[in-house]
Short mmCIF file of C-alpha atoms in Angstrom, two decimals:
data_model
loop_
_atom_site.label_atom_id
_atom_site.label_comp_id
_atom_site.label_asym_id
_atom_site.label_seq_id
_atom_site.Cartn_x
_atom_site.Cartn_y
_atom_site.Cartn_z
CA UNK A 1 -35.71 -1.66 -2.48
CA UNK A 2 -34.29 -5.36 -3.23
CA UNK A 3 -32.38 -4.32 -6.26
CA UNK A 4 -30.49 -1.18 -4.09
CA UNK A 5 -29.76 -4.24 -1.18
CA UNK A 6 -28.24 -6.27 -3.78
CA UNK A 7 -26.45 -3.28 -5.56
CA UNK A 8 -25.09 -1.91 -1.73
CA UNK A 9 -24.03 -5.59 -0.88
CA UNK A 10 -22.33 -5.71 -4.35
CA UNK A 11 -20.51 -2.23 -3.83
CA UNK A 12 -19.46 -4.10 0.14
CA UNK A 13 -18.37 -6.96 -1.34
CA UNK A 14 -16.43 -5.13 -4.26
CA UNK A 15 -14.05 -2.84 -1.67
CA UNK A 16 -14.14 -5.56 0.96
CA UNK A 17 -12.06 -7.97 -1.58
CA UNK A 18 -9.59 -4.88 -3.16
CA UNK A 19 -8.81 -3.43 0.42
CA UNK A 20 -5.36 -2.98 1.41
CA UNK A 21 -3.95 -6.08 3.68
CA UNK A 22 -4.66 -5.94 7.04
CA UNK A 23 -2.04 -4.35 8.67
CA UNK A 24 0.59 -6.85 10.19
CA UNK A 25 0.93 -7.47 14.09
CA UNK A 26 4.23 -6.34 16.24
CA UNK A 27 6.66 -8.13 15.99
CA UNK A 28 6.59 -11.16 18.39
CA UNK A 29 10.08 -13.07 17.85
CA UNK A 30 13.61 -12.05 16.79
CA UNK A 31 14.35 -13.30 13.46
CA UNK A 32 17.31 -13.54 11.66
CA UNK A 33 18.38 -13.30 7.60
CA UNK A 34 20.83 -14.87 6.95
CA UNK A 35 23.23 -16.13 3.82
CA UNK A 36 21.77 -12.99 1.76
CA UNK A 37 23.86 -9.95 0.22
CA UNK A 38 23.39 -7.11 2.26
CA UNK A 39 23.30 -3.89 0.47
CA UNK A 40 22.80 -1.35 4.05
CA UNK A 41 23.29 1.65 2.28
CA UNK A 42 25.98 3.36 3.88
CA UNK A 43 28.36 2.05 1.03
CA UNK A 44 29.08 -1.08 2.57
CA UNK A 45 27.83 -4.71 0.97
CA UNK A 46 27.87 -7.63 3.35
CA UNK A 47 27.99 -10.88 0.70
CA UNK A 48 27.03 -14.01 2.90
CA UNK A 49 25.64 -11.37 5.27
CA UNK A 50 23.35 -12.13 8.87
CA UNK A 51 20.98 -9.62 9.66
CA UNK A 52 19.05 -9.94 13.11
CA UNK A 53 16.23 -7.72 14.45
CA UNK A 54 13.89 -7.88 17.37
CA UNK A 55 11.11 -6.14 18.67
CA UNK A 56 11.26 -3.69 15.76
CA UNK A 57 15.29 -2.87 15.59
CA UNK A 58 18.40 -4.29 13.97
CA UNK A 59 20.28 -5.69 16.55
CA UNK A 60 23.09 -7.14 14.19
CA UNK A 61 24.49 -6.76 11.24
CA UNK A 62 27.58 -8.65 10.05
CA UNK A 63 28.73 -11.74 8.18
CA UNK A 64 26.81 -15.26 8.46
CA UNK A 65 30.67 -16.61 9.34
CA UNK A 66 30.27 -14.97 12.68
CA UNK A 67 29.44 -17.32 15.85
CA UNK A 68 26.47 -15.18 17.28
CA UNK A 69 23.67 -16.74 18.39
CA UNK A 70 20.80 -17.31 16.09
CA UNK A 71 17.02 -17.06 17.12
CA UNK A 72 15.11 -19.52 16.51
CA UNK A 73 13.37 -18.17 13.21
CA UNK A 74 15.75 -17.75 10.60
CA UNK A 75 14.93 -16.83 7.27
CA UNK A 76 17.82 -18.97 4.49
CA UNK A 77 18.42 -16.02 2.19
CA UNK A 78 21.30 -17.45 -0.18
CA UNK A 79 21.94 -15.73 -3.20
CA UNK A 80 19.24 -13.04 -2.20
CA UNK A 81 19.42 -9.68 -1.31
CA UNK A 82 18.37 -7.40 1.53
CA UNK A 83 17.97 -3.70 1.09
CA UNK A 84 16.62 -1.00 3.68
CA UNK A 85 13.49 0.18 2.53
CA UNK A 86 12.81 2.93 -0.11
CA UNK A 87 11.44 6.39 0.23
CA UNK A 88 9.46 8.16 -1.90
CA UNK A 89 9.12 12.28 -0.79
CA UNK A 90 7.13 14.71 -2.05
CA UNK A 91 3.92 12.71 -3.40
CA UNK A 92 0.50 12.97 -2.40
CA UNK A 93 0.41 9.43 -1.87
CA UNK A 94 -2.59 8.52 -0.30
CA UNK A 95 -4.48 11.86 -0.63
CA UNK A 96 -5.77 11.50 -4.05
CA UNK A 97 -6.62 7.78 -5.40
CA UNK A 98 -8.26 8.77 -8.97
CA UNK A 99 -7.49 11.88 -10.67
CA UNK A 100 -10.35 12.18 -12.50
CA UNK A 101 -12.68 11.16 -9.52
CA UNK A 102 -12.96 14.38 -7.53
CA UNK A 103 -14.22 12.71 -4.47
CA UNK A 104 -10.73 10.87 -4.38
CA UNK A 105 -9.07 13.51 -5.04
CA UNK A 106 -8.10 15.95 -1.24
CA UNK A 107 -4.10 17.02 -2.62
CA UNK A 108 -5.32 20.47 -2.86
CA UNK A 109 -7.16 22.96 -0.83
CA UNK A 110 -8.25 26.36 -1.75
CA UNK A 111 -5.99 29.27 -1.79
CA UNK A 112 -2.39 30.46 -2.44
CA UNK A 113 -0.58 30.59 0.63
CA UNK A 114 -1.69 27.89 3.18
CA UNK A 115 1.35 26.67 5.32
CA UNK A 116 -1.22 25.70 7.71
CA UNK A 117 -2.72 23.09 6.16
CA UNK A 118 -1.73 19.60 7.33
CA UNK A 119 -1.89 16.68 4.76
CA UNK A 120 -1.88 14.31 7.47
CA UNK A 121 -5.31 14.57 8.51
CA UNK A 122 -5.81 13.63 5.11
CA UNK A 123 -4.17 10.78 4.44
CA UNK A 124 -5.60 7.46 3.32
CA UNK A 125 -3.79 4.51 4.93
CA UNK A 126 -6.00 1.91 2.70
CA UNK A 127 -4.99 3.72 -0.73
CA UNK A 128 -4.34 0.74 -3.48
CA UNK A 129 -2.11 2.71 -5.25
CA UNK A 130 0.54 2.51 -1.99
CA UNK A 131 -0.04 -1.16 -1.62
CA UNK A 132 1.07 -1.91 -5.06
CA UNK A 133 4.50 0.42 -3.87
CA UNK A 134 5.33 -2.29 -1.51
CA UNK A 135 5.93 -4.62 -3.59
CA UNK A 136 8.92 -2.65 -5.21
CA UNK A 137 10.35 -1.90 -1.93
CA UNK A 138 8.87 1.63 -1.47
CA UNK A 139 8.07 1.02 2.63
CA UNK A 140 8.21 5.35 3.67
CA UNK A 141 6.53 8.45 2.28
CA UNK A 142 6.44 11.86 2.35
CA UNK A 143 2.93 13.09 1.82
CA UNK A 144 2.94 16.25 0.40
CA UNK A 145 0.17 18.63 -0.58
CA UNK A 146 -0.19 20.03 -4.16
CA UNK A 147 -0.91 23.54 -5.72
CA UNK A 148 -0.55 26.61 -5.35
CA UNK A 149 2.25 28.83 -3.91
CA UNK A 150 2.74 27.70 -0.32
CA UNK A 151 0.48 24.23 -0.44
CA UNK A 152 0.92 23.09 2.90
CA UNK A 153 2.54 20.96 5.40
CA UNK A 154 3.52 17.78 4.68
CA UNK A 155 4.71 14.65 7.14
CA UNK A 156 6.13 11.37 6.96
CA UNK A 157 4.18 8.13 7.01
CA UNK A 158 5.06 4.04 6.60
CA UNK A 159 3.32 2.16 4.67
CA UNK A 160 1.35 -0.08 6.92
CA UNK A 161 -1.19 1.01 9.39
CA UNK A 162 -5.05 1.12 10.07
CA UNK A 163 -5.55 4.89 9.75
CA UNK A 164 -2.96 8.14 9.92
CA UNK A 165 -2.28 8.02 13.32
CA UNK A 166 -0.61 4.77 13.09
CA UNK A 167 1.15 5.43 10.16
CA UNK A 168 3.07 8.65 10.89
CA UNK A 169 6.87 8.35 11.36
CA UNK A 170 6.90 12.46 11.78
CA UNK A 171 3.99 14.60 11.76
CA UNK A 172 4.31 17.95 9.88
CA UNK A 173 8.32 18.04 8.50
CA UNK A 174 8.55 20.37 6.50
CA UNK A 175 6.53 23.50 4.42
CA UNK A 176 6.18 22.86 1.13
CA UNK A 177 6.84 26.19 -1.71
CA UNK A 178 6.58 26.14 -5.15
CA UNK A 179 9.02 29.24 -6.17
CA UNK A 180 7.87 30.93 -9.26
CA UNK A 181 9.69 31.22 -12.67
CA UNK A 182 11.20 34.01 -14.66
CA UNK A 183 9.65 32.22 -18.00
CA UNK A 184 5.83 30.54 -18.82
CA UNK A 185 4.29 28.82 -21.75
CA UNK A 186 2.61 30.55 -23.91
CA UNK A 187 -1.07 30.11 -23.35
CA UNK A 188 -2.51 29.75 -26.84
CA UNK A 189 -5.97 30.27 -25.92
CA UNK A 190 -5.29 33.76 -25.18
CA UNK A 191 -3.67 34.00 -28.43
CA UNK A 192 -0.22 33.99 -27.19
CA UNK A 193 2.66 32.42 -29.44
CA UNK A 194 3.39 28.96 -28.00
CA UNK A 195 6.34 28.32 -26.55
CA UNK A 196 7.90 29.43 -23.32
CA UNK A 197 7.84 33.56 -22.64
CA UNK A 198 9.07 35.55 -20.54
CA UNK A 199 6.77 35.90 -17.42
CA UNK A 200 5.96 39.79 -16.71
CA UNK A 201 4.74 38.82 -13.33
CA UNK A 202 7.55 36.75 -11.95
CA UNK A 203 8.97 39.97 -9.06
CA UNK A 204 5.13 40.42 -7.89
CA UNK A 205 5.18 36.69 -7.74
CA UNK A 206 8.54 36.85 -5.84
CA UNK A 207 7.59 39.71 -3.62
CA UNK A 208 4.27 38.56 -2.45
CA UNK A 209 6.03 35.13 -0.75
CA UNK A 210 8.97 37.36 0.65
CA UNK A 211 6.35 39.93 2.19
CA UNK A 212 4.00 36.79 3.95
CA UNK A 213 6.85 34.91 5.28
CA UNK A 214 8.61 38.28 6.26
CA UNK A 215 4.91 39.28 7.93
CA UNK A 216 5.28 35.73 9.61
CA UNK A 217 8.68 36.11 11.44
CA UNK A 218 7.43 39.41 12.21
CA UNK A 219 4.33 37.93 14.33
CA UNK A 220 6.33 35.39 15.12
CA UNK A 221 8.81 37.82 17.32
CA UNK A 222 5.64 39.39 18.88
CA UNK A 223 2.76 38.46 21.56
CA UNK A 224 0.12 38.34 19.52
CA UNK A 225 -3.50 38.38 21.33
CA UNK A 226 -5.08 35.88 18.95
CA UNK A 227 -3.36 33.28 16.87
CA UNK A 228 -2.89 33.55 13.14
CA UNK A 229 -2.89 30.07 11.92
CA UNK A 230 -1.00 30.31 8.68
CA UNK A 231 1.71 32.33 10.16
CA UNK A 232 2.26 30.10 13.53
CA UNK A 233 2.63 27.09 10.93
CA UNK A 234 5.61 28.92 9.78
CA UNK A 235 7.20 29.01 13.45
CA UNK A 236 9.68 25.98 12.52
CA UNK A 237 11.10 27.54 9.82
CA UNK A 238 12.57 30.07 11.61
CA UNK A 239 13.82 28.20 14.80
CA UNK A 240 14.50 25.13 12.36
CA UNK A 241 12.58 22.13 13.56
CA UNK A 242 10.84 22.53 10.02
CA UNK A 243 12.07 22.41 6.67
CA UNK A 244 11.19 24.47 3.39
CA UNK A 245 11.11 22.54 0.48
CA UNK A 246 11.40 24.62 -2.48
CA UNK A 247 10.68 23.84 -6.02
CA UNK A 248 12.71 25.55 -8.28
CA UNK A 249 14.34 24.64 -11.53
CA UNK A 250 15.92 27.65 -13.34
CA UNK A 251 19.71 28.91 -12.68
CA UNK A 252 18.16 32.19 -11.96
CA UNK A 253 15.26 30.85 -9.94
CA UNK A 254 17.14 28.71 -8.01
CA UNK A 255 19.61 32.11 -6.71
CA UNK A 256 17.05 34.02 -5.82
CA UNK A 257 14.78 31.63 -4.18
CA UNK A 258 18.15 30.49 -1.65
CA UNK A 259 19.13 34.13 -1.40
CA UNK A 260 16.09 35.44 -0.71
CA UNK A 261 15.24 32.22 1.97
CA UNK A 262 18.21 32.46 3.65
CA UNK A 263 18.40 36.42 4.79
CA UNK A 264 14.84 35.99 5.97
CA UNK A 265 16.39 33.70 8.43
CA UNK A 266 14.68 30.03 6.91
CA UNK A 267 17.62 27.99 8.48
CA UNK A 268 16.55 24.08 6.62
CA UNK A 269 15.77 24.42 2.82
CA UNK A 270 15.40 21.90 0.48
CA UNK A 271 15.62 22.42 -3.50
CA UNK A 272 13.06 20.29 -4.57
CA UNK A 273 13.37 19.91 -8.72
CA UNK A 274 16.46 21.55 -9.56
CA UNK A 275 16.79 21.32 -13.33
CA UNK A 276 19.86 24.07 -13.35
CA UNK A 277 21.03 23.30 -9.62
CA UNK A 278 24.42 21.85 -11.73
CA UNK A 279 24.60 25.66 -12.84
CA UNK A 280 24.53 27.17 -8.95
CA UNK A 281 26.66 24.03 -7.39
CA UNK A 282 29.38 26.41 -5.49
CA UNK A 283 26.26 28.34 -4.65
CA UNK A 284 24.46 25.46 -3.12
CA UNK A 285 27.26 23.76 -1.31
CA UNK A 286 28.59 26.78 -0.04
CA UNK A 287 24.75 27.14 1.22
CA UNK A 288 24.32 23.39 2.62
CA UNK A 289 21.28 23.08 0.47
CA UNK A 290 20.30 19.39 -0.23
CA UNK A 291 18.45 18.40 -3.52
CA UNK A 292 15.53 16.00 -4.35
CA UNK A 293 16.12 15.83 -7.93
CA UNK A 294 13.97 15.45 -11.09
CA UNK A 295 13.46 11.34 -11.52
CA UNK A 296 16.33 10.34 -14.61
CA UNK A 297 13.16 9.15 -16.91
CA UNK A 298 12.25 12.52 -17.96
CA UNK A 299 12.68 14.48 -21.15
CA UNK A 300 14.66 17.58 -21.08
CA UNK A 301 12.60 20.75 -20.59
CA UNK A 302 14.60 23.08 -23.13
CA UNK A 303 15.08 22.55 -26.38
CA UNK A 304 18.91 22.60 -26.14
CA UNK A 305 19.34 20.34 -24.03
CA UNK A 306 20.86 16.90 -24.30
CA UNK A 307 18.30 13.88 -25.07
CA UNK A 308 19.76 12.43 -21.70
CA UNK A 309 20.08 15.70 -19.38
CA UNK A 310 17.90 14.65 -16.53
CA UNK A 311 18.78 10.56 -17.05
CA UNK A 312 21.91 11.55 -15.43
CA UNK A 313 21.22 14.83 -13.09
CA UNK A 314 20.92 13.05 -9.66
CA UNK A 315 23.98 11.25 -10.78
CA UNK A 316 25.89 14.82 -12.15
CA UNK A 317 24.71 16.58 -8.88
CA UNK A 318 25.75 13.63 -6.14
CA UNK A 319 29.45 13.66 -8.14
CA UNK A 320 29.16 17.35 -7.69
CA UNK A 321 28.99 16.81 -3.81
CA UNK A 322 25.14 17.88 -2.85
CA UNK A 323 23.32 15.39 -0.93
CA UNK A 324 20.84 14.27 -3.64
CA UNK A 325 17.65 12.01 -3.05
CA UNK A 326 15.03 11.21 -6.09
CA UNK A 327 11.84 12.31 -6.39
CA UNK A 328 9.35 11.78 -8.85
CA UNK A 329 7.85 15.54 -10.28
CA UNK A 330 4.94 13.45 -12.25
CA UNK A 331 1.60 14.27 -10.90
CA UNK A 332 0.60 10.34 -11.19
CA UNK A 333 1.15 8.37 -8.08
CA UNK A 334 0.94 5.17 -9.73
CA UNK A 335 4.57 5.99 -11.21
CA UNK A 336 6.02 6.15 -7.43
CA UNK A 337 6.55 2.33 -8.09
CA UNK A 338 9.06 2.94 -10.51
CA UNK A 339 11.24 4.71 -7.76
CA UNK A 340 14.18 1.83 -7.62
CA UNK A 341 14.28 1.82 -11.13
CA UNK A 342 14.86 5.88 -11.22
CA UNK A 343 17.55 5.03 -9.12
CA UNK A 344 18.79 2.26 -11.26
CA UNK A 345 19.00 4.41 -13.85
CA UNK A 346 21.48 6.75 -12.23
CA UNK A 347 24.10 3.91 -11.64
CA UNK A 348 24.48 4.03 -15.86
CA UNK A 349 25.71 7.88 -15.25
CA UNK A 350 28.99 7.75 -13.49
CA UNK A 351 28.27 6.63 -9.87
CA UNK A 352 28.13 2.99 -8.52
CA UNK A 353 24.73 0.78 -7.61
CA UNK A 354 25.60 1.75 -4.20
CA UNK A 355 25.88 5.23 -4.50
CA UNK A 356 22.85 4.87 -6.47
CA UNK A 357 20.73 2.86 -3.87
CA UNK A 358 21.34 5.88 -1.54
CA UNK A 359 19.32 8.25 -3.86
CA UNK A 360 16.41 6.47 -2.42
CA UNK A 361 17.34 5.37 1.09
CA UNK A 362 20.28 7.13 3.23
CA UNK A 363 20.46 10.53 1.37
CA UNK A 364 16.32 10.37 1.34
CA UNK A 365 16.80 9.84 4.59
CA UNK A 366 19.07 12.28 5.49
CA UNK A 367 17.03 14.91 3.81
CA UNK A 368 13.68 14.53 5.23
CA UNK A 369 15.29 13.99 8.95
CA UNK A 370 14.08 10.65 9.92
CA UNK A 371 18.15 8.90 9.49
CA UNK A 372 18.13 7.98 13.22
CA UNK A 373 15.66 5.32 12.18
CA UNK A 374 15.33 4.94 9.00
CA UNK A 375 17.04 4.67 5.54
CA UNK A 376 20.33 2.19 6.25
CA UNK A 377 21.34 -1.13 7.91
CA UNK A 378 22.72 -0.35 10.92
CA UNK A 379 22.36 -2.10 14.11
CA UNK A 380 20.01 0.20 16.29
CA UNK A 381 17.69 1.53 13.37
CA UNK A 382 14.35 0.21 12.73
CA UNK A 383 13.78 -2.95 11.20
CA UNK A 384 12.73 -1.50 7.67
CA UNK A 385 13.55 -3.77 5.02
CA UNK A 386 12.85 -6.26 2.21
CA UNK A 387 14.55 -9.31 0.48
CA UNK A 388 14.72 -9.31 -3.47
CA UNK A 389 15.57 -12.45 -5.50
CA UNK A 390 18.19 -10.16 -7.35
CA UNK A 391 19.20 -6.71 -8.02
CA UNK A 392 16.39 -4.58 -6.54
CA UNK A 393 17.28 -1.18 -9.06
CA UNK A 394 16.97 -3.61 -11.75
CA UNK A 395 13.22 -4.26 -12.94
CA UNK A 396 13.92 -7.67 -14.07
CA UNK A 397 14.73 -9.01 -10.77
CA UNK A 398 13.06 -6.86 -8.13
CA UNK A 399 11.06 -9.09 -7.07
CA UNK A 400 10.33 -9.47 -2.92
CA UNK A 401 9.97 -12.67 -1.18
CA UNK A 402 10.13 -10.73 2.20
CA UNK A 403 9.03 -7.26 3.40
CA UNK A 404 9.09 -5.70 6.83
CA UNK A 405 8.35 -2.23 8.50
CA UNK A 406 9.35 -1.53 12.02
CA UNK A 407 9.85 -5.31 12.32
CA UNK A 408 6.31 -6.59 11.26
CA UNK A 409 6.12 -8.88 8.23
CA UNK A 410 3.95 -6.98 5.26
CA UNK A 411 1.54 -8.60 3.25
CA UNK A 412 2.98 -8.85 -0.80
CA UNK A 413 -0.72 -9.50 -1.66
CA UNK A 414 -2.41 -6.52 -3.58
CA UNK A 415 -5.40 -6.04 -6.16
CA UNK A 416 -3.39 -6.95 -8.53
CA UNK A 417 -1.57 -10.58 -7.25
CA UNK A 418 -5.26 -10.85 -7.06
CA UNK A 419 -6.21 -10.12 -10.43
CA UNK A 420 -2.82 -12.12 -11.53
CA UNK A 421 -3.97 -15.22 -9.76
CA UNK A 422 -7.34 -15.23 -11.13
CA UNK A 423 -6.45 -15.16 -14.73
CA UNK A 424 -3.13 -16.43 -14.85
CA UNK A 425 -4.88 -20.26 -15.77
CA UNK A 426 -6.97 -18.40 -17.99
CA UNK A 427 -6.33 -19.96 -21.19
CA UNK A 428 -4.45 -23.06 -20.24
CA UNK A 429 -7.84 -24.00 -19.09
CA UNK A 430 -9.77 -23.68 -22.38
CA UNK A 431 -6.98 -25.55 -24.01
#
């Protein structure tokens, strides 16, 4: 019985010290930025900028020349820079912590198609892998269930707050469908060559998502006597309060998905992927369809293809004229933090750092529906936002002095500050 105290007061003590920071109080005093660059992603860069906010809000944004009034904290900023914070969509952030633990692992539920399934009930607002995203800037996420065909509903969250409820920005966004594909890999164990092949199953596939959602609108237009859960999820869809994100990557994939979507009467879809979307562009502008593209550091899927194909495709597609965010398709979580630096890699492709930052801020923004308050620098939008020594797409010199959600100062402190403290003095000490 003493050894399992000790062993329960060691487990305590273990999580009590890597917890996630307490989450910081409301905001109590205006503050003010000022002699920073301000990069507030609607193309414009404010060099020797002042940027005031109160009670939560930006309530100026302009050049440190100007005359206003200063409160009476003021952060000295020179040679910094101040960003709006980053988005990261379409990661189960918070819903799994280990992949190989299954206890820490709620991304998936059983079944095919489950529209009804919320991931915000779900969500774990003391995950360690999201406090080590603040610390690159990464302050909103979408948290999106995995698997299967239809996986669920997903909804918007910042990155500070005591439980789910605190944390949501906006509860169940969008529906989240993973459109299937006209070729497989070859599954070896069956004896099949390796390789991709042609998959045999890919109209039944097709059909059985047009015939639920069709089945949907169809109870949708009537009074039913008892309420059909999966189906009533769908409800926003079709009067287009809700979005359908839709992952798709083939030329062929991507037509029929949008085709098939739009004469059902889905009025908000999202391409979520889009490894061909440069080969449908016309298709897709002509069909206001946004894309959150494959992140620039992965390899190309096809043999064919260019070493550097998807280094520049959110760059290619924004040039094209789409409204193009980043996401990042890797099943790891952990990588989220690498976000800016996706982004960063973009600017090397033809557009500018600016047009670049808005991969992950005002087009993010745009596309998930929270750009009243979120995603720029503009007076009137919430007070989300960091200050980098330097270049904040550039891994060398992302590095935050500052953060802020909604006006409260964040905690930079994580596991691993911790871990960096301890040992830093590790062997100078020994010397």
């Amino acid at each position: 019985m003493k050894a399992f105290k000790l062993l329960s007061l060691g487990l305590i003590s273990t999580f009590t010290i890597s917890a996630q920071q307490t989450p910081a109080q409301k905001q109590q005093e205006a503050i003010a930025i000022e002699g920073a660059t301000i990069h507030t992603a609607t193309g414009e860069v404010i060099e020797n900028g002042l940027l005031i906010f109160d009670a939560g809000v930006i309530t100026h944004v302009g050049s440190a020349l100007s005359k206003i009034a200063r409160p009476e904290k003021v952060i000295e900023a020179k040679g910094k820079h101040v960003y709006p914070g980053f988005i990261a969509p379409t990661k189960s952030l918070g819903l799994v912590e280990i992949d190989a633990v299954r206890a820490s692992n709620d991304e998936d539920e059983l079944g095919e198609l489950i529209p009804h399934v919320r991931s915000i009930i779900a969500y774990n607002a003391e995950s360690q892998v999201i406090e080590t995203l603040r610390q690159n800037g990464i302050l909103l996420g979408q948290i999106t269930p995995q698997g299967g065909t239809i996986s669920g509903t997903s909804s918007i969250v910042q990155f500070d707050a005591w439980n789910w409820e605190d944390a949501a920005v906006k509860t169940d966004d969008g529906i989240h469908l993973s459109w299937p594909s006209i070729l497989r890999r070859g599954r070896w164990w069956m004896d099949e060559p390796r390789g991709y092949q042609p998959n045999k199953d890919y109209l039944e596939q097709w059909t059985k998502i047009i015939q639920f959602l069709s089945e949907a609108k169809a109870y949708l237009n009537t009074n039913p006597n008892s309420i059909h859960l999966p189906f009533e999820s769908t409800r926003g869809l079709f009067d287009g309060t809700k979005r359908l994100y839709v992952s798709a990557d083939g030329e062929k994939e991507i037509f029929d998905a949008v085709s098939e979507l739009k004469d059902l009467g889905i009025k908000r879809i999202v391409l979520v992927g889009g490894y061909q979307a440069e080969k449908q562009l016309d298709f897709l502008k002509t069909n206001d369809i946004p894309v959150l593209a494959h992140n620039p550091h992965e390899l190309p899927n096809l043999d064919d293809d260019a070493y550097d194909y998807v280094y520049g495709l959110a760059a290619r597609l924004h040039k094209g004229g789409l409204l193009v965010g980043i996401q990042n398709a890797s099943k790891a979580n952990f990588q989220v933090r690498n976000l800016p630096f996706y982004a960063g890699h973009s600017a090397g492709y033809g557009i500018s750092k600016e047009e670049a930052l808005a991969l992950i801020t005002s087009n993010t923004a745009k596309i998930l529906g929270i750009d009243n308050q979120y995603g720029s620098l503009v007076v009137g939008k919430s007070a989300t936002l960091f200050i980098s020594e330097g270049d904040a797409l550039d891994m060398r010199t992302n590095q935050l002095s500052h953060a802020f959600i909604d006006g409260r100062e964040l905690s930079l402190e994580t596991h691993q500050t911790e871990l960096w403290k301890r040992y830093q003095n590790k062997y100078s000490s020994q010397e």
